[in-house]
Every structure is written in structure tokens, then in C-alpha cells.
Backbone as numpy.savetxt, mean C-alpha at the origin, in Angstrom:
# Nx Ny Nz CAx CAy CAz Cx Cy Cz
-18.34 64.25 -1.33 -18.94 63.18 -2.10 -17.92 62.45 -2.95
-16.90 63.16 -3.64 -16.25 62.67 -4.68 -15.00 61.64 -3.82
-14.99 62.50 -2.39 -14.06 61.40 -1.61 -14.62 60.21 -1.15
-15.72 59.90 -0.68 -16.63 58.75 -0.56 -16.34 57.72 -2.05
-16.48 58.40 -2.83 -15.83 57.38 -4.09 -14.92 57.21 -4.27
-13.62 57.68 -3.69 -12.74 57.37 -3.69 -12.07 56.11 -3.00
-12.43 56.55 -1.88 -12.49 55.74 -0.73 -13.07 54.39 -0.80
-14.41 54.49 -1.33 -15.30 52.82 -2.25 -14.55 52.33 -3.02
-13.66 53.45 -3.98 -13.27 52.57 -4.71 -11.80 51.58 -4.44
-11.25 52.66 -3.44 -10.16 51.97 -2.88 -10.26 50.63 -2.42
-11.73 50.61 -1.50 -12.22 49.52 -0.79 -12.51 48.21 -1.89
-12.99 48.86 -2.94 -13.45 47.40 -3.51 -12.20 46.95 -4.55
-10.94 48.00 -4.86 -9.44 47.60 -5.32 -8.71 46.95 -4.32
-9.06 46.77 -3.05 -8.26 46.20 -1.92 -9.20 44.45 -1.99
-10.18 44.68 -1.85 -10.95 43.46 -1.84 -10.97 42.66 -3.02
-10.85 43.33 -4.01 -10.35 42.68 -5.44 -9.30 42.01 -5.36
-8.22 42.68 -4.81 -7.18 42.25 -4.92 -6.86 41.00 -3.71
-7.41 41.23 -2.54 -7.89 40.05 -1.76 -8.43 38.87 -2.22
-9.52 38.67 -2.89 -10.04 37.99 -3.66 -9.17 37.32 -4.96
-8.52 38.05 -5.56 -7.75 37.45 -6.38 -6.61 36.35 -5.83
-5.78 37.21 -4.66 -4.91 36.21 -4.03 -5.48 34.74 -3.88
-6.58 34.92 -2.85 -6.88 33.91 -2.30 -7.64 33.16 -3.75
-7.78 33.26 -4.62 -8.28 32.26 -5.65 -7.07 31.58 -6.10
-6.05 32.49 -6.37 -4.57 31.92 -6.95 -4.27 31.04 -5.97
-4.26 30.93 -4.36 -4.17 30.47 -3.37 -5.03 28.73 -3.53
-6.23 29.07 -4.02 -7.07 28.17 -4.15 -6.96 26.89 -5.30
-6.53 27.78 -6.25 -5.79 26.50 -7.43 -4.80 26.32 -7.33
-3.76 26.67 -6.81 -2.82 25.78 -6.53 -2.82 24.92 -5.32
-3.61 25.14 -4.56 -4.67 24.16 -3.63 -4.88 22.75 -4.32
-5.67 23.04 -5.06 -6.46 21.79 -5.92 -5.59 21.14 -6.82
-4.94 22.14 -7.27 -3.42 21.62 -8.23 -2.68 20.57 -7.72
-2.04 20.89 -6.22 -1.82 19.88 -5.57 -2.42 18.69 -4.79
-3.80 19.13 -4.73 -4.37 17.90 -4.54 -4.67 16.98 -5.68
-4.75 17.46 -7.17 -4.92 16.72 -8.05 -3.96 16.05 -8.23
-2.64 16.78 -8.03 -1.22 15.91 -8.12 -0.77 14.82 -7.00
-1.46 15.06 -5.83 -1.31 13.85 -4.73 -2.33 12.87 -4.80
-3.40 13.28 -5.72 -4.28 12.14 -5.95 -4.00 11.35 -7.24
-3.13 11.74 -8.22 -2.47 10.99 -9.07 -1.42 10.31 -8.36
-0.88 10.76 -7.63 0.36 9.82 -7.17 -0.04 8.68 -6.35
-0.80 8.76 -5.53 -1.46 8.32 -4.69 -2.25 6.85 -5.63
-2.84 7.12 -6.52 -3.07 6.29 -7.67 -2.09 5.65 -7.93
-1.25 5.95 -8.43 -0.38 5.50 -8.87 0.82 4.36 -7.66
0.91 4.84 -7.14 1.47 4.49 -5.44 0.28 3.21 -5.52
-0.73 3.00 -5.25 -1.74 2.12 -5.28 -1.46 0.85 -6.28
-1.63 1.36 -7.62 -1.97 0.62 -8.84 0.13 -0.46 -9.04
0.70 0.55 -8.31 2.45 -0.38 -8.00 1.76 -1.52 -7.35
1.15 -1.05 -6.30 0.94 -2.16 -4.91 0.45 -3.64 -5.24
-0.62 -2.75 -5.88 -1.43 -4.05 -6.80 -1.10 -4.89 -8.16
-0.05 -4.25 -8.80 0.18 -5.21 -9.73 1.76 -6.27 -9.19
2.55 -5.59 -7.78 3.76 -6.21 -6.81 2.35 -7.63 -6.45
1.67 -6.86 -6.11 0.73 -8.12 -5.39 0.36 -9.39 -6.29
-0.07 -8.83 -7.42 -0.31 -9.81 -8.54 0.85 -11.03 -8.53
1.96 -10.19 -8.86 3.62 -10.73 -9.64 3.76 -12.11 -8.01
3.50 -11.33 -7.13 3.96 -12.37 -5.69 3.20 -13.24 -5.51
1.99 -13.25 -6.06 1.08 -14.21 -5.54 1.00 -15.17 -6.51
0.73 -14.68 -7.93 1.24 -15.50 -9.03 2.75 -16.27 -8.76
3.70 -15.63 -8.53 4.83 -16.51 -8.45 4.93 -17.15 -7.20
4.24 -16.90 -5.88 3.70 -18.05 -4.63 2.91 -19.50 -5.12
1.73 -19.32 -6.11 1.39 -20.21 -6.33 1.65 -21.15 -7.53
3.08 -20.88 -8.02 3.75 -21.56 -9.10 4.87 -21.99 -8.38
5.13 -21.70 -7.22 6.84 -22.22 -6.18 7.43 -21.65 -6.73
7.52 -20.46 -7.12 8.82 -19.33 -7.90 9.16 -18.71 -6.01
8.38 -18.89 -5.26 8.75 -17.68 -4.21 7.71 -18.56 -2.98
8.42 -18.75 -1.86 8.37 -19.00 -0.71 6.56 -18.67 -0.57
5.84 -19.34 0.22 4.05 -18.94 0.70 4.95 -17.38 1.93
6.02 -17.80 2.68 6.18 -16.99 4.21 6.94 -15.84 3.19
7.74 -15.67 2.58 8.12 -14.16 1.68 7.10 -13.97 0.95
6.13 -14.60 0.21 4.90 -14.03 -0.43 4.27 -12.99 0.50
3.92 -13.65 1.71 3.13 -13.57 2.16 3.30 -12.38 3.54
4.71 -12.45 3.85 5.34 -11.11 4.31 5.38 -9.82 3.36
5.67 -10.02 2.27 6.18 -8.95 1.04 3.97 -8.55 1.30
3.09 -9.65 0.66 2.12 -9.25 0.40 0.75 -8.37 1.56
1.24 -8.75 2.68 0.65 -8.01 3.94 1.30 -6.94 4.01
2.48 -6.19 3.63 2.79 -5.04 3.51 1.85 -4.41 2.41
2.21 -4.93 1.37 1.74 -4.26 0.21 0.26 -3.67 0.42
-0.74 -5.06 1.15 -2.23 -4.72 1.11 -2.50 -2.94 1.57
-2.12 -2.80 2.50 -2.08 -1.81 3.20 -2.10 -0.63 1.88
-0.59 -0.51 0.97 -0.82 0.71 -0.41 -1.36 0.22 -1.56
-2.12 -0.61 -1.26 -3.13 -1.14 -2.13 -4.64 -0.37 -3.06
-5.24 0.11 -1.91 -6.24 0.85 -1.84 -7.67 0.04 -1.96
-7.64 -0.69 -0.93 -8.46 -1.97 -0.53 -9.50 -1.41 0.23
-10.47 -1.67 0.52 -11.31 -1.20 1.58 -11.08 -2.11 2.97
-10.88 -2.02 3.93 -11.22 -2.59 5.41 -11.91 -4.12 4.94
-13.23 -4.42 4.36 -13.77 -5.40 4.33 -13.03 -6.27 3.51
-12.31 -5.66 2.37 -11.51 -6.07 1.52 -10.24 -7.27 2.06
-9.55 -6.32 3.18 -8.31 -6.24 3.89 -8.73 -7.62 4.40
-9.69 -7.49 5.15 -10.17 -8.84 6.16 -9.84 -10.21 5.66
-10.14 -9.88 4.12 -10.70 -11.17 3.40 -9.06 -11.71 3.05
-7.94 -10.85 2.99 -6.82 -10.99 2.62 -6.22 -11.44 4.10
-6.52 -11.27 4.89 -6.00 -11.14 6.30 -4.88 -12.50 6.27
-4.82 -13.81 5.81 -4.43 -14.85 5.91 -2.80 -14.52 5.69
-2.97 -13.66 4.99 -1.09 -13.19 4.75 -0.46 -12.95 5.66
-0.96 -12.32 6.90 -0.67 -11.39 7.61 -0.96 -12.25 8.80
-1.55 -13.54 8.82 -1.46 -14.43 9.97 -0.12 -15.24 9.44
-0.11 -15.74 8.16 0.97 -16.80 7.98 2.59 -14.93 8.15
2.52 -14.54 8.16 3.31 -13.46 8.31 4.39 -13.15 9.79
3.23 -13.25 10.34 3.24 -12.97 11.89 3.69 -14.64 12.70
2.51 -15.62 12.15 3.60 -17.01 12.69 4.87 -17.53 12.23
5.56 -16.52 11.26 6.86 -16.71 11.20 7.70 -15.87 11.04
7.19 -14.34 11.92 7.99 -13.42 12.00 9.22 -13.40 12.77
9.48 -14.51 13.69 10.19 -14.64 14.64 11.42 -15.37 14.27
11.46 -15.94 12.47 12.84 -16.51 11.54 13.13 -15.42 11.51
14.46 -15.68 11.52 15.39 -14.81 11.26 15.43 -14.27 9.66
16.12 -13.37 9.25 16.08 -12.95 7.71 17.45 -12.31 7.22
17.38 -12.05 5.89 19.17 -11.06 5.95 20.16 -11.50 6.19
20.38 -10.55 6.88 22.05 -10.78 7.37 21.94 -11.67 8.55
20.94 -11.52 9.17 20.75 -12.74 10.90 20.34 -13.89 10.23
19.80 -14.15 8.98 19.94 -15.39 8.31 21.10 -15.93 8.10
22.45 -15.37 7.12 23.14 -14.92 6.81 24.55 -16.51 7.97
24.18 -15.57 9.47 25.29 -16.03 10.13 24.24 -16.76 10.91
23.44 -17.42 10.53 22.99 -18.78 11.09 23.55 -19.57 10.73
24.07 -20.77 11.62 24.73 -21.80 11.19 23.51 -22.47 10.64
24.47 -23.55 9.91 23.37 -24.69 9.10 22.75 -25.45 9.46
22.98 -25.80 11.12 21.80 -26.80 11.31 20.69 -26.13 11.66
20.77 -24.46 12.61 19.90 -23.20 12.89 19.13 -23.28 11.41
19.13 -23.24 10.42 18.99 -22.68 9.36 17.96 -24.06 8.70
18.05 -25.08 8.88 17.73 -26.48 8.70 15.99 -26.47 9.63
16.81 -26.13 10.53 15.29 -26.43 11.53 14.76 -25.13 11.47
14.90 -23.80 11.26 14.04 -22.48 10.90 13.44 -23.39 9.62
13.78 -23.56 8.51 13.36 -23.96 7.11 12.35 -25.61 7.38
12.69 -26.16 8.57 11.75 -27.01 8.47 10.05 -26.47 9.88
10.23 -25.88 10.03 9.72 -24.71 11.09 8.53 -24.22 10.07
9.36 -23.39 9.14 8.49 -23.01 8.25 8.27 -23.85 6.75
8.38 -24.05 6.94 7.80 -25.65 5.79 6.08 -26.09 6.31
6.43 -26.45 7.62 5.28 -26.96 8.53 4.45 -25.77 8.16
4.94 -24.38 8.71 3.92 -23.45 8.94 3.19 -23.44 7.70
3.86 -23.19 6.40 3.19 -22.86 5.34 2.14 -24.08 4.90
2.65 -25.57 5.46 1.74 -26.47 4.85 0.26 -26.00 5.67
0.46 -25.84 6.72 -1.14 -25.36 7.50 -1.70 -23.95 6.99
-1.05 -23.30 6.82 -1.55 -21.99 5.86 -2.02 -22.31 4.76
-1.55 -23.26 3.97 -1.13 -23.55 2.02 -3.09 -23.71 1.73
-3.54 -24.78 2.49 -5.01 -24.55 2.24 -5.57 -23.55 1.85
-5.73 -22.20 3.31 -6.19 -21.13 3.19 -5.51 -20.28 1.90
-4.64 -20.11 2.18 -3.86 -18.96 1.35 -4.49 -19.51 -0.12
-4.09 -20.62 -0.65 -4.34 -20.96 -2.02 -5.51 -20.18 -2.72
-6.28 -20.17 -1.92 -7.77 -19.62 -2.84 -7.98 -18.60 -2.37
-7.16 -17.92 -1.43 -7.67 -16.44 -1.03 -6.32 -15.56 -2.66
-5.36 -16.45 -2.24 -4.25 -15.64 -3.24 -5.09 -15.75 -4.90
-5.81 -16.83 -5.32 -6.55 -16.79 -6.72 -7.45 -15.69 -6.71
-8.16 -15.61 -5.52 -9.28 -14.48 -5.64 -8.18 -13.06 -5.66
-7.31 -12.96 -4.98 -6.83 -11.75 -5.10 -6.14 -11.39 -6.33
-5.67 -12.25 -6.84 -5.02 -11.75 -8.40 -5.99 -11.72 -8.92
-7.64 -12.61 -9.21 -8.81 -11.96 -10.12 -9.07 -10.35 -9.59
-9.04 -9.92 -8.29 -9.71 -9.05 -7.94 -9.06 -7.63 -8.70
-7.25 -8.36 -8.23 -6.80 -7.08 -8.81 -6.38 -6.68 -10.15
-6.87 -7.86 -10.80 -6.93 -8.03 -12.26 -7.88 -7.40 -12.78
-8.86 -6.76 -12.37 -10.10 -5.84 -13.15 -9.50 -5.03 -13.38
């Protein structure tokens, strides 16, 4: 009899001690998810105030509509926008794409000047047919991300 309790008790010092691991296991679980969901926040709340600064300085001529608007279709994405959200922004990411094909950098760089003349009047055009749309989608987006 007295070994039967022994034995129980072994059993429920092994399972204790099972139990304990896996809880220690468990908060530092959550520990790190609390810490990737702060960053993650934070990673976000960058996105959105880069977005602000570009769109504000797009619609003052501090900064190109086609670099706004390249820089700002990246950004949407670590934003933390919803899908329906994204849609409504989508215009960045068309004026983005119809002038992904200028050169940039350093392939800017060693374009000669008349190359460089007609890319810049290329996209001049593009942005005036964008400039409509974009204008009032970029106001709504700095109110939006201004809450």
C-alpha cells in the first residue's frame, strides 16, 4: 500500500513538473507574441505616418505624383489597411506600374540628356492623367490616416 503512494506520488511530481514546463513554455509564447504584435504596430504606424509625409509633400510639388506614388504603393501594403481599404488606394499602384518601365538610380544616372528629357516628358503626361484621380484619393488618405 505504502508503495502505491509512492508511486502516485511520483506520478503526480512528474506531471507537475510537466505541467509547469509547458506553462513556462506558454508565456514566453505569448511574451513573444505580445512583442511581435507591438512591433508589428509599430512597423504599421512608420508606414502610415511615411504615407502621410509623401502624400502631403505630392500634393504641395515637394515630390514627384510617379515617386509619391511608387514610394506610396509600397508602403500601403505595411500599412495595416484592410483589402477594401487597399482598393480604394489602388490609383498609386496604377500610376506606379505605368511608369515602372523609367529608368531610376544609377540607370537614370547614365542616361544621356535627351533619354532623360523624353522619360521626364513621358512622365509628366502620365502624371497629368493620373493628377485628377490621385488628388482626392491622396486627401482622403492623409484624413484617414490622420485619426
Amino acid at each position: 500500500m505504502v508503495f502505491l503512494f509512492i508511486v502516485a506520488g511520483a506520478i503526480i511530481a512528474v506531471l507537475t513538473g510537466i505541467a509547469i514546463y509547458y506553462h513556462v513554455l506558454l508565456r514566453r509564447q505569448r511574451q513573444k507574441e505580445i512583442e511581435l504584435a507591438a512591433d508589428i504596430s509599430r512597423a504599421q504606424e512608420r508606414a502610415r505616418n511615411s504615407i502621410r509625409v509623401l502624400a502631403s509633400a505630392m500634393l504641395e510639388g515637394q515630390v514627384t505624383y510617379t515617386e509619391a506614388s511608387i514610394r506610396i504603393s509600397v508602403l500601403l501594403s505595411g500599412a495595416g489597411l484592410d483589402e477594401t481599404e487597399l482598393a480604394d488606394y489602388s490609383v498609386f499602384g496604377q500610376l506606379a506600374a505605368a511608369t515602372a518601365h523609367i529608368p531610376i538610380l544609377d540607370a537614370w544616372k547614365a542616361l544621356p540628356k535627351k533619354e532623360k528629357r523624353a522619360y521626364d516628358v513621358e512622365r509628366e503626361k502620365l502624371e497629368a492623367k493620373y493628377k485628377d484621380f490621385i488628388d482626392p484619393v491622396a486627401t482622403r488618405l492623409i484624413a484617414r490616416l490622420s485619426d
